[in-house]
mmCIF file of C-alpha atoms and ligand atoms in Angstrom:
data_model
loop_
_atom_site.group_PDB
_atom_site.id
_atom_site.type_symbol
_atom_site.label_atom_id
_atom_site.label_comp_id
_atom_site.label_asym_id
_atom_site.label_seq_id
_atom_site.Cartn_x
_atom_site.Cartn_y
_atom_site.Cartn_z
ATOM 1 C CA UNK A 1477 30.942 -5.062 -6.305
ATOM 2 C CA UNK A 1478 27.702 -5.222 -3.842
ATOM 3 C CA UNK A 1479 28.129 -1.972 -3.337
ATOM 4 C CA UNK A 1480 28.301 -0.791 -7.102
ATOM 5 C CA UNK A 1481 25.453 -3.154 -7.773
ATOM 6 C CA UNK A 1482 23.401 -1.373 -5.089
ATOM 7 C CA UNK A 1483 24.109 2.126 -6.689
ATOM 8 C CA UNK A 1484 22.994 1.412 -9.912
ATOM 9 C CA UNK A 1485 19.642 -0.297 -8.346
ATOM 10 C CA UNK A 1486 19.213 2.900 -6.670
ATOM 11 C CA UNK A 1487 20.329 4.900 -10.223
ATOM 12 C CA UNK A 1488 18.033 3.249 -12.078
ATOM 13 C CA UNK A 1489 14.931 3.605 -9.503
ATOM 14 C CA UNK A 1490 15.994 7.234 -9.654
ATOM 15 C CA UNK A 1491 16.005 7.827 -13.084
ATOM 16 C CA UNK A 1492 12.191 5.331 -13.410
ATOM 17 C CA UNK A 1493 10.877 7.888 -10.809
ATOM 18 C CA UNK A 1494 12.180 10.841 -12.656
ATOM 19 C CA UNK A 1495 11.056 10.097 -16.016
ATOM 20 C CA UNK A 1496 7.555 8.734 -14.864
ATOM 21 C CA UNK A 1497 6.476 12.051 -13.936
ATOM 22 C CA UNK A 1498 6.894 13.494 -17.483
ATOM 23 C CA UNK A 1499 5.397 9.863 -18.761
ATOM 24 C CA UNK A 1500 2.737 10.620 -21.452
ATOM 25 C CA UNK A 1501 1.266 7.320 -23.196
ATOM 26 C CA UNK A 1502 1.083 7.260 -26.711
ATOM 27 C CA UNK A 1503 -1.831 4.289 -27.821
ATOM 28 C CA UNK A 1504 0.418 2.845 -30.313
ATOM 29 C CA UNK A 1505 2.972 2.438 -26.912
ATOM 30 C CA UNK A 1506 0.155 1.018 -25.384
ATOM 31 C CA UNK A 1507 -0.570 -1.485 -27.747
ATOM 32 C CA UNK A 1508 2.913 -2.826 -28.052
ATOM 33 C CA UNK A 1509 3.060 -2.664 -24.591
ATOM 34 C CA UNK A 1510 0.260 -5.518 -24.937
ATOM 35 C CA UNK A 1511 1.904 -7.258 -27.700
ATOM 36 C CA UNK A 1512 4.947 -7.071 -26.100
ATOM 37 C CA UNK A 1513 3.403 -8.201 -22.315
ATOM 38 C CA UNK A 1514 5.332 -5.573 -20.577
ATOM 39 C CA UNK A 1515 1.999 -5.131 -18.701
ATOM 40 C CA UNK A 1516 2.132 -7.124 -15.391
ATOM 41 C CA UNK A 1517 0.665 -8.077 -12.353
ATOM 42 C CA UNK A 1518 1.453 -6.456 -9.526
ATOM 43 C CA UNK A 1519 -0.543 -7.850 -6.282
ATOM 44 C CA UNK A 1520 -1.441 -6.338 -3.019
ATOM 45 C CA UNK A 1521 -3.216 -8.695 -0.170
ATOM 46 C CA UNK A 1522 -5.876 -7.426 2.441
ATOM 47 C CA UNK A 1523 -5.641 -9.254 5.683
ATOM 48 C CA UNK A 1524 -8.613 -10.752 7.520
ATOM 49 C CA UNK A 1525 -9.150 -8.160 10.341
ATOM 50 C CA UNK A 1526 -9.717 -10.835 13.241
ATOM 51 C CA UNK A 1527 -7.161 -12.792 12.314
ATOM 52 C CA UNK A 1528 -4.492 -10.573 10.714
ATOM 53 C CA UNK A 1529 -3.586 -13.594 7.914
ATOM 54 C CA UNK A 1530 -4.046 -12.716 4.471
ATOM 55 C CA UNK A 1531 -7.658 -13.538 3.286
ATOM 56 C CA UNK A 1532 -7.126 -12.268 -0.154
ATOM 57 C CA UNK A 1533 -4.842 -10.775 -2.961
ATOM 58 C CA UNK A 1534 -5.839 -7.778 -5.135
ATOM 59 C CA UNK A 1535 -4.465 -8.000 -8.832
ATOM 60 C CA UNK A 1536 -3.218 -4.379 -9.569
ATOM 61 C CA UNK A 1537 -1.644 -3.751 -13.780
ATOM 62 C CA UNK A 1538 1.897 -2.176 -13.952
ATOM 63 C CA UNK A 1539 3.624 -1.320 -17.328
ATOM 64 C CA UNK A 1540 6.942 -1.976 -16.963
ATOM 65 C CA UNK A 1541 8.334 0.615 -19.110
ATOM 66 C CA UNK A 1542 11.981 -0.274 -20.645
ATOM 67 C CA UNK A 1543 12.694 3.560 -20.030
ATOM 68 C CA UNK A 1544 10.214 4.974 -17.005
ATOM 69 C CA UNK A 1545 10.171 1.687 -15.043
ATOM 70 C CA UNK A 1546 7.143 0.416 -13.203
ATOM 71 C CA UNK A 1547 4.098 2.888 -14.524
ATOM 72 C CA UNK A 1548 1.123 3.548 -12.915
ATOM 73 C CA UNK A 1549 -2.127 2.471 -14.008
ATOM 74 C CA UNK A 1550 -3.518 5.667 -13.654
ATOM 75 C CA UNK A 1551 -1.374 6.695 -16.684
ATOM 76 C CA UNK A 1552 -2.390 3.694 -19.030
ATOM 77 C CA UNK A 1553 -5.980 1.978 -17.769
ATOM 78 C CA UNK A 1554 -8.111 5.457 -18.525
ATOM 79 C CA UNK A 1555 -5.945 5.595 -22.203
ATOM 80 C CA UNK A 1556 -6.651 1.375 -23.040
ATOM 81 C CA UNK A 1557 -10.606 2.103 -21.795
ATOM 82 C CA UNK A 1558 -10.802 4.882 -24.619
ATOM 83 C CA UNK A 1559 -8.839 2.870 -27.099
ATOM 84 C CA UNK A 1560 -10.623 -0.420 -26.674
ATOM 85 C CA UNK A 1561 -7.348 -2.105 -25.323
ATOM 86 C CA UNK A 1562 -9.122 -3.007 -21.842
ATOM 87 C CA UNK A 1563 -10.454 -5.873 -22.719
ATOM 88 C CA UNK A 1564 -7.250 -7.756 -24.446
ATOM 89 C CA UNK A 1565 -5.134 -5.898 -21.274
ATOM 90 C CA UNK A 1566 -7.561 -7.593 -18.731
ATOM 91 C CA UNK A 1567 -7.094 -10.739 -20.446
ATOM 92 C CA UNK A 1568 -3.354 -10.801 -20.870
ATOM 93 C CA UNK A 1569 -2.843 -10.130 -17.312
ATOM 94 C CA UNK A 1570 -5.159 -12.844 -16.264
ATOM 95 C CA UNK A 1571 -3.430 -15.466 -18.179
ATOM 96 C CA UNK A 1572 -0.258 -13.948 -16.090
ATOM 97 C CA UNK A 1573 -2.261 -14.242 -12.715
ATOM 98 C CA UNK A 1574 -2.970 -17.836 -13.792
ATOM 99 C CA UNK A 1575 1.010 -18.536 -14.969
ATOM 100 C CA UNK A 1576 2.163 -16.704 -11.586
ATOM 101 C CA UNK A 1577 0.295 -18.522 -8.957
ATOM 102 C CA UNK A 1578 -1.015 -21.701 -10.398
ATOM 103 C CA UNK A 1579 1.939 -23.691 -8.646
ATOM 104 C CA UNK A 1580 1.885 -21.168 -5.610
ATOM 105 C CA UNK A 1581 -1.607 -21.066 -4.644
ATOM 106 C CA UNK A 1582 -1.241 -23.857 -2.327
ATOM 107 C CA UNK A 1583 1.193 -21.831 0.000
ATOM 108 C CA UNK A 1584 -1.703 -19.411 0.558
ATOM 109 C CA UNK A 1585 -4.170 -19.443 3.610
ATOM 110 C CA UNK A 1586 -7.392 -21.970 2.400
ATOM 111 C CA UNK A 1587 -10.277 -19.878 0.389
ATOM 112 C CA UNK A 1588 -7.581 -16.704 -0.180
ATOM 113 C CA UNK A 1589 -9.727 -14.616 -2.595
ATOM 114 C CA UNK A 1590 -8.222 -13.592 -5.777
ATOM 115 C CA UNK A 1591 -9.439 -10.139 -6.683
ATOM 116 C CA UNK A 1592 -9.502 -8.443 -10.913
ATOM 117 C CA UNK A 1593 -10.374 -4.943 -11.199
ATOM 118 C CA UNK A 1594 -12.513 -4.309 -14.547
ATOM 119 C CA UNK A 1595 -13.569 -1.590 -16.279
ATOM 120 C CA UNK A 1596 -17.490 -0.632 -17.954
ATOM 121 C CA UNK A 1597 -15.953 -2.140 -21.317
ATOM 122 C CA UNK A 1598 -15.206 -5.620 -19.514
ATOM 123 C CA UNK A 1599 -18.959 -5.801 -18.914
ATOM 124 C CA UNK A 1600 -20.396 -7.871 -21.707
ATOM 125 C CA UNK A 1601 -17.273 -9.669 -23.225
ATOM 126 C CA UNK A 1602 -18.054 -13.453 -23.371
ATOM 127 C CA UNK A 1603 -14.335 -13.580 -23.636
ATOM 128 C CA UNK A 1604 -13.931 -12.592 -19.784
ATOM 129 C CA UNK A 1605 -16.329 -15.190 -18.161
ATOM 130 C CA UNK A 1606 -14.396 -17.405 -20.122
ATOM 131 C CA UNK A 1607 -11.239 -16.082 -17.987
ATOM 132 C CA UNK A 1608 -12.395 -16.262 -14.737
ATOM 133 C CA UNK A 1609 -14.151 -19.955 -14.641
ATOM 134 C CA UNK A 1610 -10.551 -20.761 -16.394
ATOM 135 C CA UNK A 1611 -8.658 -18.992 -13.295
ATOM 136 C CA UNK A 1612 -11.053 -20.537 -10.583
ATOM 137 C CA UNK A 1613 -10.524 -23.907 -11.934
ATOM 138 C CA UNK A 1614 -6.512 -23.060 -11.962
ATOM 139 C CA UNK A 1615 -7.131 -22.497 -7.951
ATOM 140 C CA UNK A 1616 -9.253 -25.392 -6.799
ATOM 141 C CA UNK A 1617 -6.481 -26.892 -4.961
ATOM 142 C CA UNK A 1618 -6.550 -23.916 -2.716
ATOM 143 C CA UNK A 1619 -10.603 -23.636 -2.902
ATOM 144 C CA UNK A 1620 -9.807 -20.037 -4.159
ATOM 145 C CA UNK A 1621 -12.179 -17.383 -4.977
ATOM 146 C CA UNK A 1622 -12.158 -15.197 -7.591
ATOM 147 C CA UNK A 1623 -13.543 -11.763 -7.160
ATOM 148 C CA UNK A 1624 -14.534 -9.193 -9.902
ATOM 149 C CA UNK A 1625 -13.992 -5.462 -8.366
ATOM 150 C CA UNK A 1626 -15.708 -3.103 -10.303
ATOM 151 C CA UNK A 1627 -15.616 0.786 -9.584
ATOM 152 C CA UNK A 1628 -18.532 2.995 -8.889
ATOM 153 C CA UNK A 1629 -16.672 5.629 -10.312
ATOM 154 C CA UNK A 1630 -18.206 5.284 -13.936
ATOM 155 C CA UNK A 1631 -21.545 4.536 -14.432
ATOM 156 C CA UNK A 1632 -22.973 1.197 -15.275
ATOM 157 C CA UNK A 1633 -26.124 1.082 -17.336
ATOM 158 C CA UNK A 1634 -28.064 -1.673 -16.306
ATOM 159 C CA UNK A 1635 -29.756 -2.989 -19.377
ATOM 160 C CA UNK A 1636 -31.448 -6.736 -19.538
ATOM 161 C CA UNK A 1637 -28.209 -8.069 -21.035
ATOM 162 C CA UNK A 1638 -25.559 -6.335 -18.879
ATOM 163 C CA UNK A 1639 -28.053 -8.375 -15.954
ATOM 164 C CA UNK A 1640 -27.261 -11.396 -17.638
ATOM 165 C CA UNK A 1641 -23.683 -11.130 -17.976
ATOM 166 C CA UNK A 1642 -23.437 -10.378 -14.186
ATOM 167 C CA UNK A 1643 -25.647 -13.802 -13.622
ATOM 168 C CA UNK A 1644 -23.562 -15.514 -15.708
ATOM 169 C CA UNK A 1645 -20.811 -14.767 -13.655
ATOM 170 C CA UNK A 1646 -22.432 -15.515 -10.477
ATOM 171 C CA UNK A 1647 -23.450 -18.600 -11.707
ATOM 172 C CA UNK A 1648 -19.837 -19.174 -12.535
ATOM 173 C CA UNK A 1649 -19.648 -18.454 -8.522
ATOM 174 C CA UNK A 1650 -17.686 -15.247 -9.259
ATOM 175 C CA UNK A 1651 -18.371 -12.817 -6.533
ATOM 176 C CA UNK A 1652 -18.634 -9.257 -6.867
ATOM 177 C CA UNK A 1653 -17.026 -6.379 -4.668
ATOM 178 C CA UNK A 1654 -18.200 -2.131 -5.427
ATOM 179 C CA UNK A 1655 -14.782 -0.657 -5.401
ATOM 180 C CA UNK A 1656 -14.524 2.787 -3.996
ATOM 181 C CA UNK A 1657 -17.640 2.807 -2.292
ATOM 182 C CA UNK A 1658 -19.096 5.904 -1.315
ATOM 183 C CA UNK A 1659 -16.887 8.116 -3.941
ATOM 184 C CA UNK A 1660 -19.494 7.507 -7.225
ATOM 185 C CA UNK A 1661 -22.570 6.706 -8.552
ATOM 186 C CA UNK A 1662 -24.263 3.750 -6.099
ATOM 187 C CA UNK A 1663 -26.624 4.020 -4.495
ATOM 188 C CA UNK A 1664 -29.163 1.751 -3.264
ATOM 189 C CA UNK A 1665 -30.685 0.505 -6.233
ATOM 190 C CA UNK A 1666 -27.320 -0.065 -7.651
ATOM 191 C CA UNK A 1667 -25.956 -2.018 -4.726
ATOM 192 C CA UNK A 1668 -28.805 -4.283 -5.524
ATOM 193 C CA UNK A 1669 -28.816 -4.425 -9.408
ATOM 194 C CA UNK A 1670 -25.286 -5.773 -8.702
ATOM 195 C CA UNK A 1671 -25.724 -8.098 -5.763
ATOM 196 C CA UNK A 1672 -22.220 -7.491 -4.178
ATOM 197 C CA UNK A 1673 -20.814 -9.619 -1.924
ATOM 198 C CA UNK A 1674 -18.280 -7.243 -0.791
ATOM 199 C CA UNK A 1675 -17.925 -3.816 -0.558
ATOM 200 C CA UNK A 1676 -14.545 -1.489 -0.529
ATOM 201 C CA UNK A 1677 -14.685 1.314 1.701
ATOM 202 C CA UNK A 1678 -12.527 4.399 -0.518
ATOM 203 C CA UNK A 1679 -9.187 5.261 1.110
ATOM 204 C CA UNK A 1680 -10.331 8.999 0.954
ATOM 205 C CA UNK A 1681 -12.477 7.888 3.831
ATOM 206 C CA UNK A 1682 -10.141 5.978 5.754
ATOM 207 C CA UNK A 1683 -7.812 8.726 5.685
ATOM 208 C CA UNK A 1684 -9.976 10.805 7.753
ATOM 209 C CA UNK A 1685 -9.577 8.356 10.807
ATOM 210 C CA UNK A 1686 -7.136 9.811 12.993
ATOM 211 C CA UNK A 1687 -7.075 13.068 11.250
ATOM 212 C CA UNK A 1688 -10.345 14.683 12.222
ATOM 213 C CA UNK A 1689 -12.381 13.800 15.539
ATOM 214 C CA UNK A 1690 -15.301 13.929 13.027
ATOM 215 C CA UNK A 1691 -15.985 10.415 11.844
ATOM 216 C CA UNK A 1692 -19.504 10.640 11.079
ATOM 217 C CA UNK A 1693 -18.815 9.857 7.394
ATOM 218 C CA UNK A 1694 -16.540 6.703 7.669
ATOM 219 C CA UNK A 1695 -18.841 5.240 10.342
ATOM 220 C CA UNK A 1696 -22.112 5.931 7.833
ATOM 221 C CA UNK A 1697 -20.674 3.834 5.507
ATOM 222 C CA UNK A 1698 -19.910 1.310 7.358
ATOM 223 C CA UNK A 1699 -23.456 1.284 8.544
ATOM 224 C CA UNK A 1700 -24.612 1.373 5.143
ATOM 225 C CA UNK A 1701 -22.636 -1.867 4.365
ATOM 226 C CA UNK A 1702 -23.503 -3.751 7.272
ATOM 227 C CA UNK A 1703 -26.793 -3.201 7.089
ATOM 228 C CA UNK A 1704 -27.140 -4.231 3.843
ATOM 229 C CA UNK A 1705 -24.899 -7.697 4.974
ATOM 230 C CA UNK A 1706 -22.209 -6.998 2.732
ATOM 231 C CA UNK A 1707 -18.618 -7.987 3.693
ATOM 232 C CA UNK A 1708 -16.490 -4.774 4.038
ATOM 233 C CA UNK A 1709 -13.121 -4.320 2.684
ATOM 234 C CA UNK A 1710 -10.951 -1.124 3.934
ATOM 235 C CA UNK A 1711 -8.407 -0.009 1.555
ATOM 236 C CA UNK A 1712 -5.792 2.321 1.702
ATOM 237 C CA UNK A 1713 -5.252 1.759 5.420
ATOM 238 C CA UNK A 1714 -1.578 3.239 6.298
ATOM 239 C CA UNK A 1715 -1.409 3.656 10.071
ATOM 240 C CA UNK A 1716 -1.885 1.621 13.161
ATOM 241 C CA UNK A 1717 -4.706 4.159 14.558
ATOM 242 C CA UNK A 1718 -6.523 3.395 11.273
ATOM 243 C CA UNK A 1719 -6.288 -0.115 11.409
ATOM 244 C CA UNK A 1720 -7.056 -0.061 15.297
ATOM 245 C CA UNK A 1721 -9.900 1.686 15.124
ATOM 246 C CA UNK A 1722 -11.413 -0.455 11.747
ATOM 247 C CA UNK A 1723 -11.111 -3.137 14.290
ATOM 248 C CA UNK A 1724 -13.123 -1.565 16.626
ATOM 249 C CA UNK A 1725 -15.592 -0.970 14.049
ATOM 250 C CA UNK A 1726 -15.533 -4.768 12.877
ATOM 251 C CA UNK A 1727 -15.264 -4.414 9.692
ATOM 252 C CA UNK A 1728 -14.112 -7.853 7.792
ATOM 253 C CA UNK A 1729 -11.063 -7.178 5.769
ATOM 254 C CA UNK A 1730 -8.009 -4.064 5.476
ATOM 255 C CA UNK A 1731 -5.896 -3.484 3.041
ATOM 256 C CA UNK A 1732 -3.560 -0.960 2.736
ATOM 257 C CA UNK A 1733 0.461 0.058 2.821
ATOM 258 C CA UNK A 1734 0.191 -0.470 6.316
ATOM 259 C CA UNK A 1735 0.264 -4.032 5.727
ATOM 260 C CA UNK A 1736 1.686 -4.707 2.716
ATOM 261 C CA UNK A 1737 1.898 -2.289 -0.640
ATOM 262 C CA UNK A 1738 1.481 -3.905 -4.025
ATOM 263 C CA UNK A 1739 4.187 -6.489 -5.312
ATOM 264 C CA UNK A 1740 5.256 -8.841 -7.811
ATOM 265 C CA UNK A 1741 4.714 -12.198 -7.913
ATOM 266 C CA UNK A 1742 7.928 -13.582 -6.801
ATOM 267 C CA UNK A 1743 8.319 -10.755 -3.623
ATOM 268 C CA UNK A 1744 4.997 -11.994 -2.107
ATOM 269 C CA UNK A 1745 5.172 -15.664 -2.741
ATOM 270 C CA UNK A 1746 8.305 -15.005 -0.814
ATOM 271 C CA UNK A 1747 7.294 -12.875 1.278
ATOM 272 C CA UNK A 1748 4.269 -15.397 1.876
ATOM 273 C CA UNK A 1749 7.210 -18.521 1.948
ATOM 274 C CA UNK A 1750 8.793 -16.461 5.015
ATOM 275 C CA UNK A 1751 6.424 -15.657 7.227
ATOM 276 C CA UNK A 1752 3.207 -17.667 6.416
ATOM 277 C CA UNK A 1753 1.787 -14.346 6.405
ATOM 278 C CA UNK A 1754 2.433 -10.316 4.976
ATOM 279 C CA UNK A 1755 4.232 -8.592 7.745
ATOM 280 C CA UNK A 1756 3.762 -4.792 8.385
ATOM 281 C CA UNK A 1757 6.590 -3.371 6.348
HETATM 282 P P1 C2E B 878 -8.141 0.755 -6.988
HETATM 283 O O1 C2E B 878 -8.736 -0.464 -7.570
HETATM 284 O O2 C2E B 878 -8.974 1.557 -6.058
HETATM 285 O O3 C2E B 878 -6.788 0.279 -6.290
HETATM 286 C C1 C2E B 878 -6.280 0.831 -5.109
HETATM 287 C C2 C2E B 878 -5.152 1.778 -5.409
HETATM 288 O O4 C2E B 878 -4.677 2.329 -4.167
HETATM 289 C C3 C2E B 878 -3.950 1.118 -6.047
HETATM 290 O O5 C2E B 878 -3.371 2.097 -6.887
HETATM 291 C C4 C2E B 878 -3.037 0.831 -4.847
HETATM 292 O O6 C2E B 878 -1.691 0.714 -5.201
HETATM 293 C C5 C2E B 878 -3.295 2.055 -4.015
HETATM 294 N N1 C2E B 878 -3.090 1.813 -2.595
HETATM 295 C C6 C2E B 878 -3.131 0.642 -1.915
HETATM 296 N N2 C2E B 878 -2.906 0.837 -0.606
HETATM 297 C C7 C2E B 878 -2.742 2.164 -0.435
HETATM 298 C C8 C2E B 878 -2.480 2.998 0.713
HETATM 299 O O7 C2E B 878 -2.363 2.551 1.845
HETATM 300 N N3 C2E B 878 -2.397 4.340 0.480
HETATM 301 C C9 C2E B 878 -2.522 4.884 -0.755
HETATM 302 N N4 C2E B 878 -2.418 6.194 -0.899
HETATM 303 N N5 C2E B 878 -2.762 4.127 -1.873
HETATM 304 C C10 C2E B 878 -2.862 2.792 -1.693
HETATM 305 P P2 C2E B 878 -2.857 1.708 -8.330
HETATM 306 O O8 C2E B 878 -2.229 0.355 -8.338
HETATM 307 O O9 C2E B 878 -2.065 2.861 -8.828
HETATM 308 O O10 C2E B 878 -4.220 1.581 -9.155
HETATM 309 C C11 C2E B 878 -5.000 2.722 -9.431
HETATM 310 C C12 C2E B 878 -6.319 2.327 -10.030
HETATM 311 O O11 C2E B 878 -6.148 1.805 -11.353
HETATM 312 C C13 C2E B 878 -7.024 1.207 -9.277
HETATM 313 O O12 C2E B 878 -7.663 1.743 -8.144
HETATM 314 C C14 C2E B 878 -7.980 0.665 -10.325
HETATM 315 O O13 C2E B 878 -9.153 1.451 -10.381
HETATM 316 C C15 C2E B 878 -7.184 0.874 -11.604
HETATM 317 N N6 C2E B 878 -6.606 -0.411 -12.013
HETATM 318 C C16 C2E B 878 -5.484 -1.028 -11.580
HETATM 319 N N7 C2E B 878 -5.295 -2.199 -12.222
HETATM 320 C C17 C2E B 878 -6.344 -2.331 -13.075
HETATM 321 C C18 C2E B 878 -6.732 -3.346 -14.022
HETATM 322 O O14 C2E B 878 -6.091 -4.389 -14.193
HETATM 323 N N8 C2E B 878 -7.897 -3.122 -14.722
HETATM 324 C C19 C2E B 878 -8.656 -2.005 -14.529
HETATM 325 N N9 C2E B 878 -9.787 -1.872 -15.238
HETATM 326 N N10 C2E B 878 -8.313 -1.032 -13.655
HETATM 327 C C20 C2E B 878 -7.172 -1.210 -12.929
HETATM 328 CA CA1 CA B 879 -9.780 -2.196 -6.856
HETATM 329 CA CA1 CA B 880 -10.577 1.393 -4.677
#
């Protein structure tokens, strides 16, 4: 019975994987999708580097599709920013984040930092300030932190009131981290427009280390970051020599499959329940 069980696990994770790669999002899916809250959390941590514990969890959207299974959000996010569904997506899955760890938090290391990804159309809604002073006061029993990632992939265009939204926030003590630093449009007058606190290193640049004895371009940004005293964030780590030689490079935080790949709620509060901490898997 196990055994059958198993089998049609390992059907049905077939079939998902098949269909995904002929998935094609219609809007009007999308926005039943929403209605429906087949969008979910998934959440990936990123380990202190001294320490190896988990110092923070990144909040990453999955559809799950009644036919293709867990989709990517590089099928759906780039569709909702075009269609004006980011901003209701961003704010269905942080009610989820809220219901999914409010009465876990306190299993989590003290001051674990709870990370969103937004997009350009986030900037500006009232509606998501709102959201995040509601999530941080969800966490307080853990002192969490919540922290807004926002890509440098698309450019932001810094206007008086797009300033004041980001002060808002900070005044809300929402931190900011530059996702996929080095990859897009920063540079140094953006870094200090948006007053990060963190900074995430792009996996395209991590994925050099132990490929090529050249690592001029991974170590530059790092220099860039320090020097600037912003905390540094490594993602897409996936081997040991990567992670070793971040380490040697003291940067403050990795993330990456080498640790721990994204999951949902349940397998890392478990996960979290077994070990007290993400184990390489
Ligand atoms: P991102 O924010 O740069 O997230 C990191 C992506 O790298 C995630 O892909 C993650 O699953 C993947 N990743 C993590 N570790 C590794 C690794 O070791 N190796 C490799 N190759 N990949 C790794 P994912 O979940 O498919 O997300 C793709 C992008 O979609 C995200 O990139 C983010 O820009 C966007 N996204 C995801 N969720 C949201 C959301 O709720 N709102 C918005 N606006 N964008 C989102
Ligand atoms: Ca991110
Ligand atoms: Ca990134």
């Amino acid at each position: 019975m196990i055994n059958l069980l198993n089998l049609r696990t390992r059907m049905n994770a077939r079939f998902a994987r098949y269909f995904s790669g002929r998935f094609n999002a219609s809007v009007n899916a999308l926005r039943t999708a929403i209605a429906q809250r087949q969008i979910v959390p998934f959440y990936q941590p990123f380990m202190d580097a001294g320490t190896g514990q988990i110092a923070g969890i990144e909040v990453l959207a999955r559809w799950r599709h009644p036919l293709y299974g867990a989709v990517s959000p590089d099928a759906f996010i780039p569709l909702a920013e075009q269609h004006d569904l980011i901003v209701p997506l961003t704010h269905l899955l942080m009610q989820q984040v809220i219901a999914d760890l409010q009465d876990q938090i306190h299993r989590f290391p003290v001051g674990t930092y709870i990370c969103i990804n937004i997009s350009a159309q986030n900037c500006l809604d009232p509606g998501f300030e709102y959201d995040t002073r509601d999530m941080l006061s969800k966490f307080t029993a853990n002192q969490s932190h919540v922290v807004v990632e926002i890509t440098e992939r698309h450019p932001l265009h810094f206007t008086p009131q797009l300033s004041n939204w980001f002060a808002a926030l900070r005044q809300a003590n929402i931190s900011l981290a530059l996702d996929d630093f080095g990859t897009g449009y920063s540079n140094l007058s953006y870094i200090s427009a948006l007053n990060p606190e963190f900074i995430k290193i792009d996996k395209l640049f991590v994925s050099q280390i132990g490929v090529s004895e050249d690592t001029r371009l991974v170590d530059s940004v790092i220099d860039l970051a320090k020097n600037m005293h912003l905390k540094i964030i490594a993602e897409g780590v996936e081997t040991q020599a990567q992670a070793d030689y971040l380490r040697r490079k003291q940067i403050d935080f990795m993330q990456g499959y080498y640790f721990c790949k994204p999951l949902p709620a349940s397998e890392l509060i478990h996960q979290v329940i077994a070990g007290g901490r993400v184990l390489v898997s």
